[in-house]
C-alpha cells in the first residue's frame, strides 16, 4: 500500500504541475521536463521504500542498475548531438539520427550497459536464433 500510495501519488502530480507550468506561460516542452523530474523523484521513493521492505543495498542498486543506464544514455546522447549539429538538411538529419541512434544504442548497451554474463546470454540467444533461421 505504501509503495503504491507514494509512487502513484508522485506520478499523478504530473498533470497538475504540467498544467500550472503551462498556465505560467512556459514552453510546451516543459511538460517533458516535469515528467522526467517526477520520474526521478518516484525512482528515489521506490528505492527507499523497497530497501526498507527487503534487504537491498541502495549503493549496490545504484552501481549495478543506474550507472550502466546513465553511461549508455550519455554515450548515445553525446554522439547523437554531434551528428545532429553536423547535419544541415532537416530530412537527412532526422533519417540519419534515427538510423544511427539505433546502432549507437545497440553498441553502447553491448559495450557499457551489459555485464559479461549478460553479454554471453545475449550472444547465445543470437547464435540460437541464427541457427533456427538458417538451419
Short mmCIF file of C-alpha atoms in Angstrom, two decimals:
data_model
loop_
_atom_site.label_atom_id
_atom_site.label_comp_id
_atom_site.label_asym_id
_atom_site.label_seq_id
_atom_site.Cartn_x
_atom_site.Cartn_y
_atom_site.Cartn_z
CA UNK A 1 0.00 0.00 0.00
CA UNK A 2 2.72 2.41 0.97
CA UNK A 3 4.62 1.83 -2.26
CA UNK A 4 1.57 2.39 -4.49
CA UNK A 5 0.43 5.39 -2.47
CA UNK A 6 3.80 7.16 -2.58
CA UNK A 7 4.94 6.33 -6.10
CA UNK A 8 1.47 6.66 -7.64
CA UNK A 9 0.92 9.94 -5.84
CA UNK A 10 4.20 11.35 -7.09
CA UNK A 11 3.48 10.31 -10.68
CA UNK A 12 -0.07 11.73 -10.52
CA UNK A 13 1.42 15.14 -9.78
CA UNK A 14 2.50 15.25 -13.43
CA UNK A 15 -0.87 16.58 -14.61
CA UNK A 16 -1.38 19.46 -12.15
CA UNK A 17 2.28 20.57 -12.20
CA UNK A 18 2.37 20.49 -16.01
CA UNK A 19 -0.90 22.42 -16.15
CA UNK A 20 0.43 25.07 -13.79
CA UNK A 21 3.70 25.47 -15.70
CA UNK A 22 1.83 25.83 -18.99
CA UNK A 23 -0.55 28.37 -17.44
CA UNK A 24 2.50 30.33 -16.27
CA UNK A 25 3.49 30.68 -19.93
CA UNK A 26 6.32 28.16 -20.15
CA UNK A 27 7.07 26.37 -23.40
CA UNK A 28 5.28 23.07 -24.07
CA UNK A 29 8.47 21.02 -23.73
CA UNK A 30 8.46 21.88 -20.00
CA UNK A 31 5.82 19.14 -19.65
CA UNK A 32 8.53 16.60 -20.55
CA UNK A 33 10.92 18.10 -18.02
CA UNK A 34 8.25 17.88 -15.33
CA UNK A 35 7.64 14.22 -16.22
CA UNK A 36 11.37 13.45 -16.11
CA UNK A 37 11.79 15.22 -12.77
CA UNK A 38 8.83 13.42 -11.23
CA UNK A 39 10.10 10.09 -12.57
CA UNK A 40 13.43 10.69 -10.83
CA UNK A 41 11.65 11.56 -7.59
CA UNK A 42 9.46 8.44 -7.94
CA UNK A 43 12.55 6.29 -8.55
CA UNK A 44 14.14 7.68 -5.40
CA UNK A 45 10.97 6.90 -3.44
CA UNK A 46 10.91 3.38 -4.91
CA UNK A 47 14.49 2.73 -3.83
CA UNK A 48 13.87 3.93 -0.27
CA UNK A 49 10.58 2.08 0.16
CA UNK A 50 11.86 -1.20 -1.30
CA UNK A 51 15.10 -1.04 0.67
CA UNK A 52 13.04 -0.94 3.88
CA UNK A 53 10.90 -3.91 2.79
CA UNK A 54 13.76 -6.14 1.67
CA UNK A 55 17.44 -6.13 2.45
CA UNK A 56 18.58 -4.23 -0.61
CA UNK A 57 21.69 -2.11 -0.50
CA UNK A 58 20.96 1.24 -2.14
CA UNK A 59 24.55 1.76 -3.23
CA UNK A 60 24.73 -1.67 -4.89
CA UNK A 61 21.48 -0.96 -6.75
CA UNK A 62 22.77 2.39 -7.99
CA UNK A 63 26.05 0.89 -9.19
CA UNK A 64 24.57 -2.25 -10.78
CA UNK A 65 21.46 -0.72 -12.31
CA UNK A 66 21.54 3.02 -12.72
CA UNK A 67 25.21 3.55 -13.57
CA UNK A 68 25.08 1.47 -16.79
CA UNK A 69 21.89 3.25 -17.82
CA UNK A 70 23.48 6.65 -17.27
CA UNK A 71 26.63 5.66 -19.19
CA UNK A 72 24.63 4.37 -22.16
CA UNK A 73 22.42 7.47 -22.12
CA UNK A 74 25.41 9.82 -22.02
CA UNK A 75 27.18 7.98 -24.85
CA UNK A 76 24.16 7.92 -27.13
CA UNK A 77 23.10 11.48 -26.33
CA UNK A 78 26.61 12.85 -26.82
CA UNK A 79 27.29 11.06 -30.09
CA UNK A 80 23.82 11.81 -31.42
CA UNK A 81 24.26 15.50 -30.57
CA UNK A 82 27.48 15.61 -32.59
CA UNK A 83 25.71 14.06 -35.57
CA UNK A 84 22.75 16.42 -35.20
CA UNK A 85 24.98 19.51 -35.11
CA UNK A 86 26.92 18.49 -38.23
CA UNK A 87 23.91 17.80 -40.46
CA UNK A 88 22.04 20.72 -42.02
CA UNK A 89 19.16 19.24 -44.04
CA UNK A 90 16.20 18.54 -41.69
CA UNK A 91 15.10 15.37 -43.52
CA UNK A 92 18.62 13.99 -43.75
CA UNK A 93 19.17 14.99 -40.14
CA UNK A 94 16.06 13.12 -38.98
CA UNK A 95 16.71 9.96 -41.01
CA UNK A 96 20.40 9.84 -40.13
CA UNK A 97 19.71 10.45 -36.46
CA UNK A 98 17.04 7.75 -36.38
CA UNK A 99 19.21 5.13 -38.07
CA UNK A 100 22.43 6.00 -36.31
CA UNK A 101 20.71 6.28 -32.91
CA UNK A 102 19.51 2.70 -33.18
CA UNK A 103 23.01 1.49 -33.94
CA UNK A 104 24.50 3.67 -31.21
CA UNK A 105 22.07 2.32 -28.62
CA UNK A 106 22.91 -1.29 -29.51
CA UNK A 107 26.66 -0.62 -29.44
CA UNK A 108 26.53 1.40 -26.22
CA UNK A 109 24.43 -1.24 -24.46
CA UNK A 110 26.79 -4.01 -25.59
CA UNK A 111 29.91 -2.08 -24.64
CA UNK A 112 28.88 -0.32 -21.45
CA UNK A 113 25.44 -1.46 -20.41
CA UNK A 114 25.77 -5.22 -20.02
CA UNK A 115 27.85 -7.31 -17.67
CA UNK A 116 29.95 -10.14 -19.07
CA UNK A 117 27.37 -12.80 -18.12
CA UNK A 118 24.57 -10.78 -19.73
CA UNK A 119 26.59 -10.42 -22.94
CA UNK A 120 27.09 -14.20 -23.02
CA UNK A 121 23.35 -14.78 -22.69
CA UNK A 122 22.65 -12.22 -25.42
CA UNK A 123 25.13 -13.72 -27.88
CA UNK A 124 23.92 -17.25 -27.12
CA UNK A 125 20.38 -16.15 -27.94
CA UNK A 126 21.58 -14.57 -31.19
CA UNK A 127 23.51 -17.71 -32.09
CA UNK A 128 20.47 -19.92 -31.39
CA UNK A 129 18.23 -17.61 -33.42
CA UNK A 130 20.69 -17.69 -36.32
CA UNK A 131 20.74 -21.49 -36.19
CA UNK A 132 16.95 -21.70 -36.22
CA UNK A 133 16.69 -19.36 -39.21
CA UNK A 134 19.48 -20.81 -41.39
CA UNK A 135 19.26 -24.49 -40.46
#
